[in-house]
Amino acid sequence: MRCPACGSYDDKVVDSRQSDDGLLIRRRRACLGCERRFTTFERIETVPLVVVKRSGDREPFDADKVIAGLTLATKGRPVEADDLDRVAAAVGEALRAEGNEVSSDQVGRVVLEHLRELDVVAAVRFASVYKEFEDLADFERELDELMGPSRLTKSTEPKRP
């Protein structure tokens, strides 16, 4: 690290502290040339996440777009704004784990997985747009998938006398 006062490259780290969120390290340094002290910050460089749209266009991942979609899906549901922020952050992390470039279908799939854990009704609403439902059978298939094989339908419920 070059000293801002004298330009010397010789320094020593006097103190290191991690930020509250753990994403940043603050280092106090002392120049061995002029003995002045200065502060540097160190953080992980993140590569931008790119979403490939169905049309082939590429654009940077935008968590605000995810939150906007979640807001529409959860309208009138007992879901807090903080929950939506957490889901959007979890979606971003999951997508980054898949690589630097993801398809819009992958984004929708990951959003749907996280939304199912938060609110099933909102998940069905989101799926109806993401999966482009065209008729009632699409809703039934999604509900069957959400509820799993243990779901009882009216036709399989035992009748009581």
PDB file of C-alpha atoms in Angstrom:
ATOM      1  CA  MET A   1       0.000   0.000   0.000  1.00  0.00           C
ATOM      2  CA  ARG A   2       1.405   3.408  -0.927  1.00  0.00           C
ATOM      3  CA  CYS A   3       1.537   6.089   1.779  1.00  0.00           C
ATOM      4  CA  PRO A   4      -0.698   9.054   0.855  1.00  0.00           C
ATOM      5  CA  ALA A   5       1.755  11.486   2.520  1.00  0.00           C
ATOM      6  CA  CYS A   6       5.195  10.490   1.202  1.00  0.00           C
ATOM      7  CA  GLY A   7       4.448   7.828  -1.450  1.00  0.00           C
ATOM      8  CA  SER A   8       6.503   5.125   0.239  1.00  0.00           C
ATOM      9  CA  TYR A   9       5.420   1.523  -0.276  1.00  0.00           C
ATOM     10  CA  ASP A  10       6.784   0.411   3.102  1.00  0.00           C
ATOM     11  CA  ASP A  11       4.165   0.277   5.840  1.00  0.00           C
ATOM     12  CA  LYS A  12       2.945  -1.962   8.609  1.00  0.00           C
ATOM     13  CA  VAL A  13      -0.557  -2.804   9.762  1.00  0.00           C
ATOM     14  CA  VAL A  14      -1.174  -1.429  13.248  1.00  0.00           C
ATOM     15  CA  ASP A  15      -4.796  -2.518  13.714  1.00  0.00           C
ATOM     16  CA  SER A  16      -7.426  -4.513  11.768  1.00  0.00           C
ATOM     17  CA  ARG A  17     -11.155  -4.524  12.440  1.00  0.00           C
ATOM     18  CA  GLN A  18     -14.022  -6.211  10.695  1.00  0.00           C
ATOM     19  CA  SER A  19     -17.183  -4.227   9.932  1.00  0.00           C
ATOM     20  CA  ASP A  20     -20.474  -5.162  11.602  1.00  0.00           C
ATOM     21  CA  ASP A  21     -21.747  -7.050   8.563  1.00  0.00           C
ATOM     22  CA  GLY A  22     -18.422  -8.848   8.048  1.00  0.00           C
ATOM     23  CA  LEU A  23     -18.088  -7.660   4.451  1.00  0.00           C
ATOM     24  CA  LEU A  24     -15.393  -5.076   5.056  1.00  0.00           C
ATOM     25  CA  ILE A  25     -12.057  -4.935   6.906  1.00  0.00           C
ATOM     26  CA  ARG A  26     -10.694  -1.611   8.167  1.00  0.00           C
ATOM     27  CA  ARG A  27      -6.902  -1.500   8.541  1.00  0.00           C
ATOM     28  CA  ARG A  28      -4.883   1.191  10.352  1.00  0.00           C
ATOM     29  CA  ARG A  29      -1.417   1.421   8.831  1.00  0.00           C
ATOM     30  CA  ALA A  30       1.781   3.229   9.770  1.00  0.00           C
ATOM     31  CA  CYS A  31       4.213   4.350   7.082  1.00  0.00           C
ATOM     32  CA  LEU A  32       7.763   3.148   7.796  1.00  0.00           C
ATOM     33  CA  GLY A  33       9.166   6.070   5.776  1.00  0.00           C
ATOM     34  CA  CYS A  34       7.477   9.142   7.325  1.00  0.00           C
ATOM     35  CA  GLU A  35       5.734   7.411  10.289  1.00  0.00           C
ATOM     36  CA  ARG A  36       2.348   8.888   9.395  1.00  0.00           C
ATOM     37  CA  ARG A  37      -0.750   6.784   9.949  1.00  0.00           C
ATOM     38  CA  PHE A  38      -3.507   6.158   7.431  1.00  0.00           C
ATOM     39  CA  THR A  39      -6.548   3.923   7.055  1.00  0.00           C
ATOM     40  CA  THR A  40      -7.347   1.471   4.275  1.00  0.00           C
ATOM     41  CA  PHE A  41     -10.447  -0.601   3.636  1.00  0.00           C
ATOM     42  CA  GLU A  42     -10.583  -4.074   2.144  1.00  0.00           C
ATOM     43  CA  ARG A  43     -13.656  -5.738   0.636  1.00  0.00           C
ATOM     44  CA  ILE A  44     -14.426  -8.640  -1.636  1.00  0.00           C
ATOM     45  CA  GLU A  45     -14.781  -7.661  -5.252  1.00  0.00           C
ATOM     46  CA  THR A  46     -17.988  -9.085  -6.601  1.00  0.00           C
ATOM     47  CA  VAL A  47     -18.513  -9.854 -10.256  1.00  0.00           C
ATOM     48  CA  PRO A  48     -21.856  -8.518 -11.460  1.00  0.00           C
ATOM     49  CA  LEU A  49     -24.584 -11.107 -11.932  1.00  0.00           C
ATOM     50  CA  VAL A  50     -26.052 -11.020 -15.444  1.00  0.00           C
ATOM     51  CA  VAL A  51     -29.551 -12.242 -16.316  1.00  0.00           C
ATOM     52  CA  VAL A  52     -30.143 -13.594 -19.815  1.00  0.00           C
ATOM     53  CA  LYS A  53     -33.720 -12.815 -20.837  1.00  0.00           C
ATOM     54  CA  ARG A  54     -35.853 -15.085 -23.034  1.00  0.00           C
ATOM     55  CA  SER A  55     -35.253 -12.672 -25.921  1.00  0.00           C
ATOM     56  CA  GLY A  56     -31.490 -13.158 -25.547  1.00  0.00           C
ATOM     57  CA  ASP A  57     -30.931  -9.693 -24.076  1.00  0.00           C
ATOM     58  CA  ARG A  58     -28.591  -9.475 -21.106  1.00  0.00           C
ATOM     59  CA  GLU A  59     -29.031  -7.164 -18.149  1.00  0.00           C
ATOM     60  CA  PRO A  60     -27.621  -6.899 -14.627  1.00  0.00           C
ATOM     61  CA  PHE A  61     -29.510  -8.720 -11.866  1.00  0.00           C
ATOM     62  CA  ASP A  62     -31.752  -6.233 -10.065  1.00  0.00           C
ATOM     63  CA  ALA A  63     -33.013  -7.203  -6.610  1.00  0.00           C
ATOM     64  CA  ASP A  64     -35.551  -4.357  -6.835  1.00  0.00           C
ATOM     65  CA  LYS A  65     -37.252  -6.187  -9.721  1.00  0.00           C
ATOM     66  CA  VAL A  66     -37.447  -9.323  -7.592  1.00  0.00           C
ATOM     67  CA  ILE A  67     -38.963  -7.306  -4.736  1.00  0.00           C
ATOM     68  CA  ALA A  68     -41.485  -5.719  -7.146  1.00  0.00           C
ATOM     69  CA  GLY A  69     -42.605  -9.185  -8.303  1.00  0.00           C
ATOM     70  CA  LEU A  70     -42.787 -10.433  -4.725  1.00  0.00           C
ATOM     71  CA  THR A  71     -44.800  -7.367  -3.706  1.00  0.00           C
ATOM     72  CA  LEU A  72     -47.407  -8.094  -6.391  1.00  0.00           C
ATOM     73  CA  ALA A  73     -47.587 -11.785  -5.454  1.00  0.00           C
ATOM     74  CA  THR A  74     -47.954 -11.061  -1.733  1.00  0.00           C
ATOM     75  CA  LYS A  75     -50.442  -8.179  -2.006  1.00  0.00           C
ATOM     76  CA  GLY A  76     -53.066  -8.638   0.702  1.00  0.00           C
ATOM     77  CA  ARG A  77     -51.121 -11.487   2.307  1.00  0.00           C
ATOM     78  CA  PRO A  78     -49.651 -11.447   5.840  1.00  0.00           C
ATOM     79  CA  VAL A  79     -46.083 -10.863   4.620  1.00  0.00           C
ATOM     80  CA  GLU A  80     -43.803  -8.066   5.852  1.00  0.00           C
ATOM     81  CA  ALA A  81     -41.536  -5.926   3.666  1.00  0.00           C
ATOM     82  CA  ASP A  82     -38.519  -7.241   5.604  1.00  0.00           C
ATOM     83  CA  ASP A  83     -39.496 -10.765   4.535  1.00  0.00           C
ATOM     84  CA  LEU A  84     -39.424  -9.666   0.887  1.00  0.00           C
ATOM     85  CA  ASP A  85     -35.979  -8.090   1.348  1.00  0.00           C
ATOM     86  CA  ARG A  86     -34.691 -11.323   2.890  1.00  0.00           C
ATOM     87  CA  VAL A  87     -36.119 -13.402   0.040  1.00  0.00           C
ATOM     88  CA  ALA A  88     -34.577 -11.075  -2.578  1.00  0.00           C
ATOM     89  CA  ALA A  89     -31.181 -11.304  -0.836  1.00  0.00           C
ATOM     90  CA  ALA A  90     -31.436 -15.107  -0.612  1.00  0.00           C
ATOM     91  CA  VAL A  91     -32.366 -15.264  -4.313  1.00  0.00           C
ATOM     92  CA  GLY A  92     -29.324 -13.155  -5.215  1.00  0.00           C
ATOM     93  CA  GLU A  93     -27.025 -15.397  -3.160  1.00  0.00           C
ATOM     94  CA  ALA A  94     -28.470 -18.584  -4.644  1.00  0.00           C
ATOM     95  CA  LEU A  95     -28.093 -17.262  -8.189  1.00  0.00           C
ATOM     96  CA  ARG A  96     -24.499 -16.133  -7.600  1.00  0.00           C
ATOM     97  CA  ALA A  97     -23.728 -19.679  -6.466  1.00  0.00           C
ATOM     98  CA  GLU A  98     -24.906 -20.894  -9.913  1.00  0.00           C
ATOM     99  CA  GLY A  99     -22.498 -18.614 -11.783  1.00  0.00           C
ATOM    100  CA  ASN A 100     -22.070 -15.091 -13.124  1.00  0.00           C
ATOM    101  CA  GLU A 101     -24.713 -15.508 -15.820  1.00  0.00           C
ATOM    102  CA  VAL A 102     -28.180 -16.967 -15.212  1.00  0.00           C
ATOM    103  CA  SER A 103     -31.341 -17.223 -17.288  1.00  0.00           C
ATOM    104  CA  SER A 104     -34.536 -15.412 -16.389  1.00  0.00           C
ATOM    105  CA  ASP A 105     -36.103 -18.879 -15.971  1.00  0.00           C
ATOM    106  CA  GLN A 106     -33.515 -19.689 -13.282  1.00  0.00           C
ATOM    107  CA  VAL A 107     -34.371 -16.425 -11.519  1.00  0.00           C
ATOM    108  CA  GLY A 108     -38.080 -17.288 -11.549  1.00  0.00           C
ATOM    109  CA  ARG A 109     -37.422 -20.834 -10.315  1.00  0.00           C
ATOM    110  CA  VAL A 110     -35.299 -19.643  -7.388  1.00  0.00           C
ATOM    111  CA  VAL A 111     -37.798 -16.895  -6.468  1.00  0.00           C
ATOM    112  CA  LEU A 112     -40.603 -19.470  -6.511  1.00  0.00           C
ATOM    113  CA  GLU A 113     -38.647 -21.891  -4.283  1.00  0.00           C
ATOM    114  CA  HIS A 114     -38.078 -19.184  -1.660  1.00  0.00           C
ATOM    115  CA  LEU A 115     -41.604 -17.794  -1.941  1.00  0.00           C
ATOM    116  CA  ARG A 116     -43.122 -21.259  -1.325  1.00  0.00           C
ATOM    117  CA  GLU A 117     -41.458 -21.262   2.100  1.00  0.00           C
ATOM    118  CA  LEU A 118     -42.824 -17.797   2.869  1.00  0.00           C
ATOM    119  CA  ASP A 119     -46.437 -17.985   1.640  1.00  0.00           C
ATOM    120  CA  VAL A 120     -48.030 -20.728  -0.474  1.00  0.00           C
ATOM    121  CA  VAL A 121     -50.829 -18.530  -1.837  1.00  0.00           C
ATOM    122  CA  ALA A 122     -48.304 -15.917  -2.963  1.00  0.00           C
ATOM    123  CA  ALA A 123     -46.237 -18.710  -4.537  1.00  0.00           C
ATOM    124  CA  VAL A 124     -49.228 -19.825  -6.625  1.00  0.00           C
ATOM    125  CA  ARG A 125     -49.847 -16.215  -7.681  1.00  0.00           C
ATOM    126  CA  PHE A 126     -46.193 -15.809  -8.670  1.00  0.00           C
ATOM    127  CA  ALA A 127     -46.155 -19.165 -10.480  1.00  0.00           C
ATOM    128  CA  SER A 128     -49.222 -18.189 -12.510  1.00  0.00           C
ATOM    129  CA  VAL A 129     -47.257 -15.326 -14.048  1.00  0.00           C
ATOM    130  CA  TYR A 130     -43.784 -16.932 -14.121  1.00  0.00           C
ATOM    131  CA  LYS A 131     -45.049 -20.199 -15.655  1.00  0.00           C
ATOM    132  CA  GLU A 132     -47.620 -18.421 -17.839  1.00  0.00           C
ATOM    133  CA  PHE A 133     -50.686 -20.372 -16.700  1.00  0.00           C
ATOM    134  CA  GLU A 134     -53.353 -20.592 -19.375  1.00  0.00           C
ATOM    135  CA  ASP A 135     -56.160 -22.545 -17.716  1.00  0.00           C
ATOM    136  CA  LEU A 136     -57.397 -24.044 -14.475  1.00  0.00           C
ATOM    137  CA  ALA A 137     -55.446 -27.268 -15.039  1.00  0.00           C
ATOM    138  CA  ASP A 138     -52.202 -25.282 -14.713  1.00  0.00           C
ATOM    139  CA  PHE A 139     -53.309 -24.064 -11.277  1.00  0.00           C
ATOM    140  CA  GLU A 140     -54.271 -27.597 -10.246  1.00  0.00           C
ATOM    141  CA  ARG A 141     -50.863 -28.954 -11.311  1.00  0.00           C
ATOM    142  CA  GLU A 142     -49.071 -26.235  -9.337  1.00  0.00           C
ATOM    143  CA  LEU A 143     -51.194 -26.896  -6.245  1.00  0.00           C
ATOM    144  CA  ASP A 144     -50.483 -30.617  -6.503  1.00  0.00           C
ATOM    145  CA  GLU A 145     -46.776 -29.855  -6.722  1.00  0.00           C
ATOM    146  CA  LEU A 146     -46.948 -27.470  -3.752  1.00  0.00           C
ATOM    147  CA  MET A 147     -48.961 -29.757  -1.540  1.00  0.00           C
ATOM    148  CA  GLY A 148     -47.132 -32.964  -2.457  1.00  0.00           C
ATOM    149  CA  PRO A 149     -48.479 -36.509  -2.716  1.00  0.00           C
ATOM    150  CA  SER A 150     -50.110 -36.395   0.726  1.00  0.00           C
ATOM    151  CA  ARG A 151     -52.700 -33.872  -0.467  1.00  0.00           C
ATOM    152  CA  LEU A 152     -56.259 -35.189  -0.139  1.00  0.00           C
ATOM    153  CA  THR A 153     -58.731 -34.183  -2.788  1.00  0.00           C
ATOM    154  CA  LYS A 154     -62.487 -34.241  -2.409  1.00  0.00           C
ATOM    155  CA  SER A 155     -62.707 -37.440  -4.439  1.00  0.00           C
ATOM    156  CA  THR A 156     -60.237 -39.310  -2.183  1.00  0.00           C
ATOM    157  CA  GLU A 157     -61.469 -38.053   1.187  1.00  0.00           C
ATOM    158  CA  PRO A 158     -63.193 -40.747   3.234  1.00  0.00           C
ATOM    159  CA  LYS A 159     -66.951 -40.143   3.466  1.00  0.00           C
ATOM    160  CA  ARG A 160     -68.564 -40.050   6.852  1.00  0.00           C
ATOM    161  CA  PRO A 161     -72.013 -41.567   7.448  1.00  0.00           C
TER     162      PRO A 161
END
